Coordinates of C-alpha atoms and ligand atoms in Angstrom, one line a residue:
Chain A
M647 CA 18.8 -63.0 -5.5
S648 CA 18.3 -63.3 -9.6
V649 CA 16.3 -62.7 -12.4
L650 CA 16.4 -66.6 -14.5
V651 CA 15.9 -65.8 -18.6
Y652 CA 14.6 -69.7 -20.2
T653 CA 16.6 -69.4 -23.7
E654 CA 15.1 -71.0 -26.0
S655 CA 16.9 -73.5 -28.6
E656 CA 16.1 -75.8 -31.3
N657 CA 19.0 -78.2 -32.3
G658 CA 21.0 -77.1 -29.9
K659 CA 21.5 -73.4 -31.4
F660 CA 20.5 -70.8 -29.4
K661 CA 16.9 -68.8 -31.6
K662 CA 17.0 -65.7 -31.6
S663 CA 14.1 -65.0 -29.8
A664 CA 16.1 -66.3 -26.6
F665 CA 18.9 -63.4 -27.2
E666 CA 16.3 -61.3 -27.3
V667 CA 14.8 -62.2 -24.0
A668 CA 18.5 -63.3 -22.3
S669 CA 18.3 -58.8 -23.5
Y670 CA 15.3 -58.4 -22.0
A671 CA 16.4 -60.1 -18.6
K672 CA 19.7 -58.0 -18.3
A673 CA 17.6 -54.8 -17.9
V674 CA 15.7 -56.1 -15.5
A675 CA 18.4 -57.2 -13.2
D676 CA 19.6 -54.2 -13.3
Q677 CA 17.1 -52.8 -12.0
L678 CA 16.7 -54.8 -9.3
G679 CA 20.7 -54.9 -8.5
A680 CA 20.1 -58.4 -9.7
S681 CA 22.2 -60.7 -11.7
V682 CA 21.1 -63.3 -14.8
T683 CA 20.7 -66.9 -14.8
A684 CA 19.7 -68.0 -18.0
I685 CA 18.6 -72.1 -18.4
S686 CA 19.0 -73.9 -21.2
F687 CA 18.0 -77.0 -23.1
N688 CA 21.0 -79.3 -24.8
A689 CA 22.3 -75.9 -26.4
D690 CA 25.3 -76.1 -27.4
D691 CA 27.6 -73.4 -26.9
S692 CA 26.1 -71.8 -23.8
E693 CA 28.5 -69.9 -23.2
Q694 CA 27.2 -66.8 -25.9
L695 CA 24.7 -66.1 -24.0
G696 CA 27.5 -64.0 -22.1
T697 CA 27.1 -61.4 -24.3
Y698 CA 23.5 -60.3 -23.4
G699 CA 24.5 -60.3 -20.0
V700 CA 24.0 -63.6 -18.9
S701 CA 26.5 -64.8 -15.9
K702 CA 25.4 -68.0 -15.1
V703 CA 23.8 -70.7 -17.8
L704 CA 22.4 -73.6 -16.0
N705 CA 22.6 -76.1 -19.2
V706 CA 20.6 -78.8 -19.1
T707 CA 21.6 -81.9 -21.3
D708 CA 19.2 -84.6 -21.4
D709 CA 17.8 -87.0 -24.6
K710 CA 14.3 -87.6 -22.9
L711 CA 13.5 -83.4 -23.2
G712 CA 14.8 -84.0 -27.1
T713 CA 11.5 -82.8 -28.2
F714 CA 9.2 -79.5 -26.2
N715 CA 7.6 -80.9 -22.7
A716 CA 5.6 -77.7 -21.2
L717 CA 5.5 -80.1 -18.2
A718 CA 8.9 -81.3 -17.5
Y719 CA 9.7 -77.8 -19.1
A720 CA 7.9 -76.2 -16.5
N721 CA 9.4 -78.2 -13.5
S722 CA 12.8 -77.9 -14.5
I723 CA 12.3 -74.4 -15.2
E724 CA 10.6 -74.3 -11.5
Q725 CA 13.2 -76.0 -9.9
A726 CA 16.4 -73.6 -11.6
A727 CA 14.2 -70.7 -10.1
K728 CA 13.9 -72.2 -7.0
K729 CA 18.2 -73.5 -6.1
E730 CA 18.5 -69.2 -8.0
N731 CA 16.6 -67.5 -5.1
A732 CA 14.4 -66.6 -8.5
Q733 CA 12.6 -63.6 -7.8
V734 CA 11.3 -62.1 -11.6
I735 CA 11.9 -64.7 -14.6
I736 CA 11.7 -63.5 -17.9
V737 CA 9.9 -66.2 -21.7
S738 CA 9.8 -65.1 -25.3
S739 CA 6.4 -64.5 -26.5
S740 CA 7.2 -69.0 -28.5
T741 CA 4.2 -70.5 -28.4
N742 CA 5.8 -73.0 -26.5
S743 CA 7.2 -70.2 -23.7
K744 CA 3.3 -69.5 -23.6
F745 CA 2.7 -73.1 -23.2
L746 CA 4.7 -73.5 -20.2
A747 CA 4.5 -70.0 -17.9
P748 CA 1.2 -70.4 -17.2
I749 CA 2.3 -74.1 -15.6
L750 CA 5.1 -73.2 -13.9
A751 CA 2.9 -69.9 -12.8
A752 CA 0.7 -72.0 -11.0
K753 CA 3.5 -74.0 -9.6
L754 CA 5.2 -70.9 -8.1
K755 CA 2.1 -69.1 -7.3
A756 CA 3.5 -66.6 -9.3
G757 CA 1.5 -63.2 -11.8
Y758 CA 2.3 -64.1 -15.9
V759 CA 2.2 -61.2 -17.3
P760 CA 2.7 -62.0 -21.8
N761 CA 2.9 -59.9 -24.7
V762 CA 5.3 -57.4 -22.5
V763 CA 6.7 -54.3 -24.6
A764 CA 9.1 -52.4 -22.6
A765 CA 11.9 -53.3 -19.1
P766 CA 9.1 -53.1 -16.0
E767 CA 7.8 -49.3 -15.9
S768 CA 8.8 -49.6 -12.1
T769 CA 10.6 -52.2 -9.4
S770 CA 7.5 -51.3 -6.8
P771 CA 4.6 -51.4 -7.1
F772 CA 5.9 -54.0 -10.3
S773 CA 4.7 -52.6 -13.2
V774 CA 5.4 -53.2 -16.8
K775 CA 3.5 -52.6 -20.5
R776 CA 1.4 -55.3 -22.2
T777 CA -0.7 -55.5 -25.4
A778 CA -4.3 -56.4 -24.5
F779 CA -7.9 -56.0 -26.9
S780 CA -5.4 -58.0 -29.8
N781 CA -3.1 -54.2 -30.4
K782 CA -5.6 -52.2 -29.6
G783 CA -4.6 -51.4 -26.2
F784 CA -1.8 -51.3 -23.5
A785 CA -2.4 -51.7 -20.7
H786 CA -0.4 -51.4 -17.1
T787 CA -0.3 -54.0 -15.1
E788 CA 1.2 -54.2 -11.9
I789 CA 2.5 -58.1 -11.0
T790 CA 1.5 -58.0 -6.5
T791 CA 2.7 -62.0 -6.7
E792 CA 6.4 -63.1 -4.5
T793 CA 7.8 -64.1 -8.1
K794 CA 6.7 -62.8 -11.0
I795 CA 6.3 -63.6 -15.0
I796 CA 7.4 -61.5 -18.1
G797 CA 6.7 -62.5 -21.6
V798 CA 8.4 -61.1 -23.6
S799 CA 6.6 -60.0 -27.2
N800 CA 8.5 -60.4 -30.0
N801 CA 11.0 -58.1 -31.7
A802 CA 9.6 -55.7 -28.8
F803 CA 12.8 -55.2 -26.8
G804 CA 15.7 -55.9 -29.0
V805 CA 19.0 -57.5 -28.8
K806 CA 21.2 -55.8 -25.8
E807 CA 25.0 -56.4 -26.3
N808 CA 26.1 -56.3 -23.2
Q809 CA 29.0 -58.2 -22.4
T810 CA 29.7 -60.3 -19.6
T811 CA 31.3 -64.2 -18.5
A812 CA 29.1 -66.6 -18.2
I813 CA 29.9 -69.6 -16.3
V814 CA 27.8 -72.9 -17.8
E815 CA 26.2 -75.0 -15.2
A816 CA 25.3 -78.3 -15.5
F817 CA 21.8 -78.8 -13.9
N818 CA 19.5 -81.4 -14.1
A819 CA 16.4 -81.7 -12.3
D820 CA 14.2 -84.7 -10.8
L821 CA 11.5 -85.2 -13.3
N822 CA 9.3 -88.6 -12.7
D823 CA 7.1 -90.7 -15.0
A824 CA 4.1 -88.2 -14.9
D825 CA 6.1 -85.3 -15.9
F826 CA 5.3 -86.6 -19.4
S827 CA 2.3 -88.1 -19.6
V828 CA 1.5 -85.2 -22.8
K829 CA 3.6 -87.7 -25.6
S830 CA 4.1 -86.6 -29.1
I831 CA 3.9 -88.6 -31.2
E832 CA 5.2 -86.3 -34.2
I833 CA 6.0 -83.4 -35.5
D834 CA 5.1 -81.8 -38.4
K835 CA 7.3 -79.1 -39.2
V836 CA 9.2 -77.7 -42.9
A837 CA 13.1 -77.5 -41.0
G838 CA 14.7 -74.2 -41.4
Q839 CA 12.1 -72.3 -42.9
V840 CA 11.7 -68.9 -41.1
T841 CA 7.6 -69.2 -38.4
I842 CA 5.8 -66.2 -38.4
A843 CA 6.9 -65.9 -34.5
D844 CA 10.4 -65.9 -35.1
A845 CA 10.6 -63.3 -38.1
E846 CA 12.0 -59.8 -38.2
I847 CA 10.1 -59.3 -41.9
V848 CA 6.4 -61.3 -42.6
V849 CA 5.0 -61.1 -45.9
S850 CA 0.9 -62.1 -46.3
G851 CA -1.6 -62.7 -48.2
G852 CA -5.0 -62.4 -48.6
R853 CA -8.4 -62.7 -50.8
G854 CA -7.1 -61.0 -53.3
L855 CA -4.5 -63.3 -54.7
K856 CA -7.3 -65.1 -56.4
G857 CA -5.7 -68.5 -55.8
P858 CA -3.4 -71.1 -54.2
E859 CA -1.8 -71.6 -56.9
N860 CA -0.9 -67.4 -57.5
W861 CA 1.4 -67.2 -54.0
R862 CA 4.9 -68.7 -55.5
M863 CA 5.7 -65.2 -55.5
V864 CA 4.5 -63.7 -52.5
E865 CA 6.8 -67.1 -51.6
E866 CA 9.4 -65.3 -53.6
L867 CA 9.1 -62.6 -52.2
A868 CA 9.7 -63.5 -48.2
E869 CA 12.7 -65.8 -50.1
V870 CA 14.2 -62.5 -51.1
L871 CA 13.4 -60.8 -47.7
G872 CA 14.2 -63.8 -45.0
A873 CA 11.0 -64.0 -44.5
A874 CA 8.1 -65.5 -42.6
T875 CA 4.9 -66.0 -45.3
A876 CA 1.6 -65.3 -43.8
C877 CA -2.3 -65.1 -45.0
S878 CA -5.1 -63.7 -43.8
K879 CA -8.6 -66.0 -41.8
P880 CA -10.6 -66.1 -45.2
V881 CA -7.0 -68.4 -46.9
S882 CA -6.9 -70.6 -44.6
D883 CA -10.5 -71.3 -44.5
M884 CA -11.0 -72.4 -47.8
G885 CA -7.6 -74.1 -47.8
W886 CA -5.5 -72.2 -50.4
R887 CA -2.6 -71.9 -47.4
P888 CA -1.8 -73.9 -44.0
H889 CA -4.1 -72.3 -40.3
G890 CA -1.1 -72.3 -39.1
E891 CA -0.2 -69.2 -41.5
H892 CA -3.4 -67.4 -40.4
V893 CA -2.8 -63.5 -38.9
G894 CA -4.7 -61.8 -37.2
Q895 CA -6.9 -61.2 -33.5
T896 CA -8.0 -65.3 -33.7
G897 CA -4.6 -66.2 -35.7
K898 CA -0.9 -65.7 -35.3
P899 CA 0.1 -62.5 -33.5
V900 CA 2.3 -60.6 -35.5
A901 CA 5.1 -58.7 -34.4
A902 CA 7.2 -58.6 -36.5
N903 CA 9.9 -54.6 -38.3
L904 CA 7.7 -54.9 -42.0
Y905 CA 4.6 -56.6 -42.4
I906 CA 3.4 -56.9 -46.1
A907 CA 0.5 -57.2 -46.7
I908 CA -0.6 -57.8 -50.0
G909 CA -4.4 -58.1 -51.1
I910 CA -5.7 -58.0 -47.3
S911 CA -8.2 -55.8 -47.2
G912 CA -7.5 -54.7 -43.5
A913 CA -11.1 -55.5 -41.7
I914 CA -10.8 -55.0 -38.2
Q915 CA -9.9 -58.6 -37.3
H916 CA -7.2 -58.4 -38.8
L917 CA -5.4 -55.3 -38.3
A918 CA -6.3 -56.4 -34.5
G919 CA -3.7 -58.8 -34.2
V920 CA -0.3 -57.2 -36.7
S921 CA -0.8 -53.8 -35.7
S922 CA 2.1 -54.3 -33.4
S923 CA 4.6 -54.7 -36.5
K924 CA 6.6 -51.8 -37.2
T925 CA 6.5 -50.5 -40.5
K926 CA 3.3 -51.6 -42.3
V927 CA 3.7 -51.5 -46.3
V928 CA 0.7 -52.8 -48.1
I929 CA -0.1 -53.5 -52.3
N930 CA -3.6 -53.2 -52.4
S931 CA -6.6 -52.4 -56.4
D932 CA -8.4 -50.2 -54.6
P933 CA -7.0 -47.3 -52.7
E934 CA -10.3 -47.0 -50.0
A935 CA -9.5 -50.6 -49.0
P936 CA -9.1 -50.0 -44.7
F937 CA -5.5 -50.6 -44.2
F938 CA -4.1 -47.5 -46.4
K939 CA -5.1 -46.2 -43.1
A940 CA -3.2 -48.7 -40.8
A941 CA 0.5 -48.9 -42.4
D942 CA 3.1 -46.9 -43.6
Y943 CA 3.8 -47.3 -47.3
G944 CA 1.5 -48.2 -49.8
I945 CA 0.9 -49.3 -53.2
V946 CA -1.8 -48.9 -55.3
G947 CA -1.8 -51.3 -57.8
D948 CA -2.5 -54.2 -58.8
A949 CA -0.4 -57.0 -56.5
F950 CA -0.3 -59.6 -59.8
E951 CA 2.0 -56.4 -61.7
V952 CA 3.7 -54.7 -58.4
V953 CA 4.4 -58.2 -56.4
P954 CA 7.1 -59.5 -59.5
K955 CA 8.6 -55.7 -60.1
L956 CA 9.1 -55.5 -55.8
I957 CA 11.5 -58.1 -55.8
E958 CA 13.6 -57.9 -58.9
K959 CA 14.2 -54.8 -57.4
L960 CA 15.0 -56.1 -54.2
K961 CA 17.2 -59.0 -56.1
E962 CA 19.3 -56.1 -57.3
F963 CA 19.5 -54.3 -54.0
K964 CA 20.4 -57.3 -51.9
A965 CA 22.7 -58.1 -54.6
Q966 CA 24.3 -54.6 -53.9
N967 CA 24.0 -54.5 -51.0
A968 CA 25.4 -57.8 -50.3
Chain B
M467 CA -17.5 -88.0 -21.4
K468 CA -18.5 -85.0 -19.2
I469 CA -16.9 -81.9 -20.3
L470 CA -16.6 -78.5 -19.4
V471 CA -16.4 -75.1 -21.8
C472 CA -14.7 -73.1 -20.2
I473 CA -16.5 -69.4 -21.9
S474 CA -15.1 -66.0 -21.6
N475 CA -17.5 -63.0 -22.2
V476 CA -15.1 -60.9 -25.0
P477 CA -16.1 -57.8 -26.9
D478 CA -17.5 -58.6 -30.5
T479 CA -14.0 -58.5 -32.1
T480 CA -15.1 -55.3 -34.3
S481 CA -15.0 -53.2 -31.1
K482 CA -13.3 -50.3 -30.6
I483 CA -11.5 -49.6 -27.6
N484 CA -11.9 -46.9 -24.9
F485 CA -11.1 -46.5 -21.3
T486 CA -13.2 -44.9 -18.5
D487 CA -12.2 -43.4 -15.2
G488 CA -10.0 -41.7 -15.6
D489 CA -7.7 -44.5 -18.6
T490 CA -8.8 -47.4 -15.2
K491 CA -11.2 -49.4 -16.7
F492 CA -12.2 -50.7 -20.4
D493 CA -15.6 -48.8 -21.0
T494 CA -18.0 -51.4 -22.1
N495 CA -20.0 -48.4 -23.3
G496 CA -22.1 -49.7 -26.6
V497 CA -20.2 -52.6 -26.9
Q498 CA -22.0 -56.1 -28.2
F499 CA -20.4 -59.0 -26.2
V500 CA -20.2 -62.7 -27.7
I501 CA -18.2 -65.9 -27.3
N502 CA -14.7 -65.0 -26.8
P503 CA -14.1 -66.9 -30.5
N504 CA -12.1 -69.1 -30.0
D505 CA -13.8 -70.8 -27.2
E506 CA -16.4 -71.1 -29.6
F507 CA -14.4 -73.5 -31.7
G508 CA -14.1 -76.1 -28.7
L509 CA -18.0 -75.7 -27.8
T510 CA -18.2 -77.1 -31.4
R511 CA -15.8 -79.7 -30.9
A512 CA -17.6 -79.9 -27.9
M513 CA -20.9 -80.4 -29.4
W514 CA -19.7 -83.1 -32.0
F515 CA -18.3 -85.3 -28.9
K516 CA -22.6 -84.8 -27.7
E517 CA -24.2 -85.7 -30.7
K518 CA -21.5 -88.7 -31.8
Q519 CA -19.7 -90.1 -28.8
G520 CA -22.9 -89.3 -25.9
A521 CA -20.7 -86.5 -23.8
T522 CA -22.4 -84.3 -21.2
V523 CA -21.7 -80.7 -21.9
H524 CA -20.8 -77.8 -19.0
I525 CA -20.8 -74.6 -19.6
A526 CA -18.9 -72.1 -17.0
T527 CA -17.6 -68.5 -16.5
V528 CA -16.2 -66.7 -13.9
G529 CA -18.5 -62.7 -14.4
E530 CA -21.2 -60.7 -13.1
A531 CA -24.9 -61.3 -14.3
S532 CA -24.0 -59.5 -17.0
V533 CA -22.6 -62.2 -18.9
E534 CA -25.6 -64.6 -18.3
P535 CA -26.6 -63.5 -22.2
T536 CA -23.6 -65.1 -23.8
M537 CA -23.4 -68.2 -22.0
R538 CA -27.6 -68.5 -23.1
K539 CA -26.2 -68.2 -26.0
A540 CA -23.3 -70.6 -25.6
L541 CA -27.1 -72.9 -24.1
A542 CA -29.4 -72.7 -27.2
I543 CA -25.9 -73.7 -29.6
G544 CA -26.6 -76.9 -27.4
A545 CA -24.8 -76.8 -23.9
D546 CA -26.2 -78.6 -21.7
E547 CA -26.2 -76.6 -18.0
A548 CA -24.0 -73.9 -17.0
I549 CA -22.3 -72.6 -14.1
R550 CA -22.1 -68.9 -13.1
I551 CA -19.3 -68.3 -10.8
N552 CA -20.6 -64.4 -9.3
T553 CA -17.5 -62.7 -9.1
A554 CA -15.1 -59.8 -11.5
P555 CA -13.0 -62.1 -13.5
T556 CA -10.3 -59.3 -12.6
D557 CA -6.9 -61.9 -13.4
G558 CA -6.5 -65.4 -15.3
F559 CA -5.0 -66.6 -12.0
F560 CA -8.3 -65.6 -9.5
V561 CA -10.5 -67.2 -12.9
A562 CA -8.7 -70.5 -12.9
E563 CA -8.9 -70.5 -9.4
Q564 CA -12.5 -70.6 -9.6
L565 CA -12.8 -72.8 -12.1
A566 CA -10.4 -75.0 -10.5
N567 CA -13.3 -75.7 -7.2
V568 CA -15.8 -75.6 -10.1
I569 CA -13.6 -79.1 -12.1
K570 CA -12.9 -81.2 -8.7
D571 CA -16.3 -80.5 -7.3
G572 CA -17.8 -81.1 -10.9
A573 CA -15.3 -84.5 -12.2
Y574 CA -14.9 -83.3 -15.9
D575 CA -13.3 -85.4 -18.5
L576 CA -12.5 -83.2 -20.2
V577 CA -12.8 -79.8 -19.6
I578 CA -12.0 -77.8 -23.4
A579 CA -10.9 -73.3 -22.7
G580 CA -9.8 -71.6 -25.2
R581 CA -6.1 -70.7 -26.1
E582 CA -6.7 -66.8 -24.9
S583 CA -9.4 -64.0 -24.7
I584 CA -9.1 -61.2 -27.1
D585 CA -9.9 -58.9 -24.4
Y586 CA -6.5 -59.2 -22.0
N587 CA -5.0 -62.1 -23.9
G588 CA -3.8 -63.6 -20.8
G589 CA -3.4 -67.0 -22.4
M590 CA -3.4 -68.0 -18.7
V591 CA -6.3 -69.4 -17.3
P592 CA -6.1 -73.5 -19.2
G593 CA -2.9 -73.6 -18.3
I594 CA -3.1 -72.5 -14.7
L595 CA -6.0 -74.4 -13.3
A596 CA -4.9 -77.9 -15.2
T597 CA -1.9 -77.3 -12.9
L598 CA -4.0 -76.2 -9.5
L599 CA -5.9 -79.4 -10.8
G600 CA -2.7 -82.2 -12.0
M601 CA -4.8 -82.6 -14.9
N602 CA -2.8 -82.9 -18.3
F603 CA -2.7 -79.2 -21.0
V604 CA -2.6 -79.6 -24.2
N605 CA -2.5 -75.8 -25.3
T606 CA -3.1 -73.9 -28.8
C607 CA -5.3 -76.7 -29.3
I608 CA -6.7 -77.4 -33.1
S609 CA -7.5 -81.1 -33.7
L610 CA -8.9 -83.3 -30.8
E611 CA -10.2 -87.2 -30.5
I612 CA -11.0 -89.1 -27.5
E613 CA -10.9 -93.2 -27.4
G614 CA -11.9 -94.4 -24.3
S615 CA -9.5 -91.7 -21.9
T616 CA -7.0 -92.3 -24.3
A617 CA -6.9 -88.3 -26.4
T618 CA -5.4 -87.4 -29.1
A619 CA -4.7 -83.8 -30.2
I620 CA -2.2 -81.7 -32.4
R621 CA -1.4 -79.1 -30.8
E622 CA 0.1 -76.3 -33.6
I623 CA 3.7 -75.1 -32.9
D624 CA 5.7 -72.6 -34.2
G625 CA 6.2 -73.5 -37.9
G626 CA 3.7 -76.2 -38.1
K627 CA 2.5 -79.1 -36.0
E628 CA 2.5 -82.0 -33.5
T629 CA 1.1 -84.5 -32.3
V630 CA 0.6 -85.9 -28.8
Q631 CA -1.0 -88.6 -26.9
T632 CA -2.4 -88.4 -23.6
S633 CA -4.9 -89.3 -21.9
L634 CA -8.1 -88.1 -19.4
P635 CA -8.7 -85.7 -17.9
L636 CA -7.6 -83.3 -19.9
V637 CA -7.6 -79.8 -19.9
I638 CA -7.5 -78.4 -23.5
G639 CA -6.7 -74.7 -24.7
G640 CA -8.2 -74.2 -28.2
Q641 CA -8.5 -72.6 -30.7
K642 CA -8.8 -72.3 -35.2
G643 CA -8.4 -75.8 -36.3
L644 CA -10.9 -77.2 -34.1
V645 CA -13.2 -77.2 -36.0
Q646 CA -13.9 -76.4 -39.0
E647 CA -15.6 -73.1 -39.8
S648 CA -18.3 -73.6 -41.4
D649 CA -19.3 -76.7 -38.6
L650 CA -19.5 -73.2 -36.0
K651 CA -23.6 -72.9 -35.4
I652 CA -25.9 -70.2 -34.8
P653 CA -28.2 -70.8 -32.9
N654 CA -31.8 -71.6 -34.0
M655 CA -35.2 -70.2 -32.3
R656 CA -35.9 -73.8 -31.2
G657 CA -32.4 -74.0 -29.1
I658 CA -32.5 -70.3 -28.3
M659 CA -35.9 -70.5 -26.6
M660 CA -34.7 -74.1 -25.0
A661 CA -31.6 -72.7 -23.3
R662 CA -34.4 -70.4 -21.7
K663 CA -35.2 -73.7 -19.9
K664 CA -32.1 -74.7 -19.0
T665 CA -30.6 -75.0 -15.7
L666 CA -28.0 -71.8 -15.1
T667 CA -26.4 -72.7 -11.6
V668 CA -24.9 -69.8 -9.9
V669 CA -22.4 -70.7 -6.8
E670 CA -20.6 -67.7 -4.7
P671 CA -16.7 -67.2 -6.1
V672 CA -13.1 -68.7 -3.3
D673 CA -11.0 -67.0 -2.0
A674 CA -7.7 -67.3 -4.4
I675 CA -4.7 -65.4 -5.2
I676 CA -4.5 -62.3 -7.4
A677 CA -1.4 -62.1 -8.4
T678 CA -2.0 -59.3 -11.1
K679 CA -4.1 -55.7 -11.6
D680 CA -4.3 -53.6 -14.6
A681 CA -3.7 -50.1 -13.1
K682 CA -4.2 -48.5 -16.4
F683 CA -4.6 -48.9 -20.1
D684 CA -4.1 -46.4 -23.1
K685 CA -4.5 -47.0 -26.9
P686 CA -1.5 -47.2 -29.1
V687 CA -1.2 -43.5 -30.8
A688 CA -2.3 -42.3 -33.8
K689 CA -0.3 -43.0 -36.5
G690 CA 0.6 -40.5 -39.4
S691 CA -1.6 -41.1 -43.5
V692 CA 0.2 -43.9 -44.9
K693 CA 2.8 -43.0 -47.5
L694 CA 1.3 -44.6 -50.6
V695 CA 4.5 -44.7 -53.2
N696 CA 4.6 -45.6 -57.2
S697 CA 6.7 -47.9 -58.0
A698 CA 9.2 -50.9 -56.6
D699 CA 12.1 -48.8 -56.4
E700 CA 10.7 -46.3 -54.6
L701 CA 8.9 -48.3 -52.2
V702 CA 12.8 -50.1 -51.9
D703 CA 14.3 -47.0 -51.4
L704 CA 12.3 -45.6 -48.5
L705 CA 12.2 -49.2 -47.4
H706 CA 16.0 -49.3 -46.9
N707 CA 16.9 -45.8 -46.2
E708 CA 13.6 -44.2 -44.1
A709 CA 11.3 -46.6 -42.0
K710 CA 15.5 -48.8 -42.4
V711 CA 14.5 -52.3 -42.1
I712 CA 15.8 -54.0 -44.7
Ligands
LIG107 C1 -15.1 -63.9 -34.2 C2 -14.1 -63.0 -36.6 C3 -13.0 -63.2 -36.6 C4 -11.7 -62.9 -37.8 N1 -10.6 -63.6 -37.2 C5 -9.5 -63.0 -38.4 C6 -8.2 -62.7 -37.8 O1 -7.4 -63.5 -37.3 N2 -7.4 -62.3 -38.8 C7 -8.4 -62.5 -40.7 O2 -7.3 -61.9 -41.5 N3 -9.0 -61.8 -40.7 C8 -10.1 -62.7 -39.6 N4 -11.9 -61.9 -39.5 C9 -12.1 -61.9 -40.4 C10 -12.4 -60.3 -41.8 O3 -13.0 -60.1 -40.9 C11 -12.1 -60.7 -43.4 O4 -13.6 -61.1 -43.6 C12 -11.0 -61.2 -43.8 O5 -9.7 -60.3 -42.5 C13 -11.0 -60.7 -45.1 O6 -9.2 -61.0 -45.8 P1 -8.9 -60.4 -46.9 O7 -8.6 -59.1 -46.6 O8 -7.6 -61.6 -47.8 O9 -10.5 -60.4 -48.4 P2 -11.3 -60.2 -49.0 O10 -11.8 -58.2 -47.4 O11 -12.0 -59.8 -49.5 O12 -10.2 -58.6 -49.7 C14 -9.6 -58.3 -50.9 C15 -8.4 -58.0 -50.7 O13 -7.5 -57.6 -51.7 C16 -7.8 -56.7 -53.1 N5 -7.3 -57.1 -53.9 C17 -8.0 -58.0 -55.2 N6 -7.2 -58.3 -56.2 C18 -6.4 -57.3 -56.7 C19 -5.0 -57.4 -56.7 N7 -5.2 -57.6 -58.3 N8 -3.9 -57.1 -56.5 C20 -3.8 -56.1 -55.3 N9 -5.1 -56.5 -54.3 C21 -6.5 -56.8 -55.1 C22 -9.1 -56.2 -52.3 O14 -9.3 -54.5 -53.0 C23 -9.3 -56.3 -50.8 O15 -8.9 -55.4 -50.5 C24 -13.0 -62.2 -38.3 C25 -13.9 -63.0 -38.8 C26 -14.4 -62.4 -36.8 C27 -16.2 -62.3 -37.5
LIG108 N1 -14.1 -65.2 -16.7 C1 -13.8 -67.0 -17.6 N2 -15.2 -67.5 -17.2 C2 -14.8 -69.0 -17.5 N3 -14.0 -68.8 -18.3 C3 -12.7 -68.1 -18.7 C4 -12.9 -66.9 -18.3 N4 -11.7 -66.6 -18.8 C5 -11.3 -66.8 -19.5 N5 -11.2 -68.7 -19.7 C6 -11.0 -69.6 -20.4 O1 -9.6 -69.3 -20.6 C7 -9.5 -69.0 -21.4 C8 -8.6 -68.1 -22.0 O2 -8.3 -67.1 -21.2 P1 -6.8 -65.5 -20.8 O3 -6.6 -66.6 -20.0 O4 -8.6 -65.1 -19.8 O5 -7.0 -65.7 -22.0 C9 -11.1 -68.7 -22.9 O6 -10.3 -68.8 -24.0 C10 -11.9 -69.5 -22.3 O7 -11.7 -70.9 -22.4

């Protein structure tokens, strides 16, 4: 019996979320008295997963799987799960994981619970805590099927070291043409940029920034912090920023360690998507802006004065703490 | 082309969330229900296919009679017919099986669902139902074009987007981007009158797996009040020494 974890990589390198889901898988395995097997696709240096408690890695190396393909990946994971007699499968909350998990659930007749924020509360019944109602609440959800799939919310569990030796095994699933019936034509992505999904820090701008030409300072603040940039819905609706940056109830969820909102009023739909971030900072010229009620720290002031000063101070801080 | 739009009936985005029955149920008291925003984008795209490519558009909802006002709204926006599967939508797997059954019988070419419902945020119905039916599936879809039986879609990925090509029959998990915000339609009087006369078929559920059960709910602990600071210096200090996030 094992816990299987899908560890994501990009250009051969594991994503940070891979270490978080591996850490989570180890916690589940300890509860069940099982061991952790990881499955990775075209990843280099799979042994390093041992640091997070993975004792075996099924390493898929296949050029056809160089680009993510939900069905082909799900099929491979399904076959790995059967081979390993996996009772629980752990995935991340990335867009790709959320794409393949329901496919996998249907194939394995497994219950899938996304947005899980903590290790299982009990294993019998098998119960996990997850966010619901766009972060306005939590549900304690029981999974009643034999095989269970858990989607771990980003930055919720954290990366935990648990040194073991990982045995790496080559693994290739049986795939056929039908598994590639959705074909990737083009990927449009800025290389090397921190994404909202992976970021520990997110810097976000709203309508208070007046126009797209003023985003330079948001980007600069993000650069100093190694953060991803985001925006409120009207900002992307007006085309000031790309749609992919829109966060909130109808946009991307943000579960960062630090969320900085600049010139964002804090409408309920916006807050719903960002409130599971741990520390929230608001910079707004209106002391009555609703966001202040949901924030940990606030500066009442004009963003065009505050942000440049903040960038300067952070640069000094980074220089001192480098 | 025959399109089915899966409509989930959810609390309005401004709703306050409360629980009853010893925190085991969502409290619907005073809550306004609406078409799930992700489905509204999909429905509006379906209207485009209807107007420009002569598609027929049906909608389906798994739910008890109380969901019918939301379904009538979708009909008022322009869907041709509605199917209600008469059971409480307790679990994503169960809902997907109900929808799969209707889709199989209706021979739909394109099924438009949403990336997720904004209430329980399951994000699983479209993927499960596509897999049960062996239909192609594209999630987080922000653009969809159909030529004959070829579909070209753009999906959002972390940090960018990906263009994919596939063929019908197809299921998408749609979201904002499928149409412009300004394309969303508020039903007019004529639409509302016509919607009353459109066919709304009620079908009974089939036996299906129930994979999960929400046993209990709670709300995040209330936040302490915000700490207002006057300078960037002070903020940097607090983020480093108190919050320990930088
Ligand atoms: C169905 C539905 C779904 C929605 N989903 C989302 C969602 O997912 N995400 C989302 O963000 N919104 C969503 N919204 C929209 C939401 O209701 C708000 O309209 C939106 O969040 C407001 O964006 P904003 O804060 O940027 O703009 P505004 O509300 O216009 O706020 C601008 C803020 O900037 C401040 N400001 C102005 N000048 C300055 C300055 N010089 N320096 C500092 N501060 C300044 C103002 O005081 C104000 O608080 C949704 C709405 C609906 C109806
Ligand atoms: N009860 C339901 N009836 C019809 N469609 C639904 C229902 N629940 C979910 N869906 C569809 O599945 C999508 C994803 O929902 P979910 O998996 O619940 O997050 C929604 O956007 C709808 O298109």
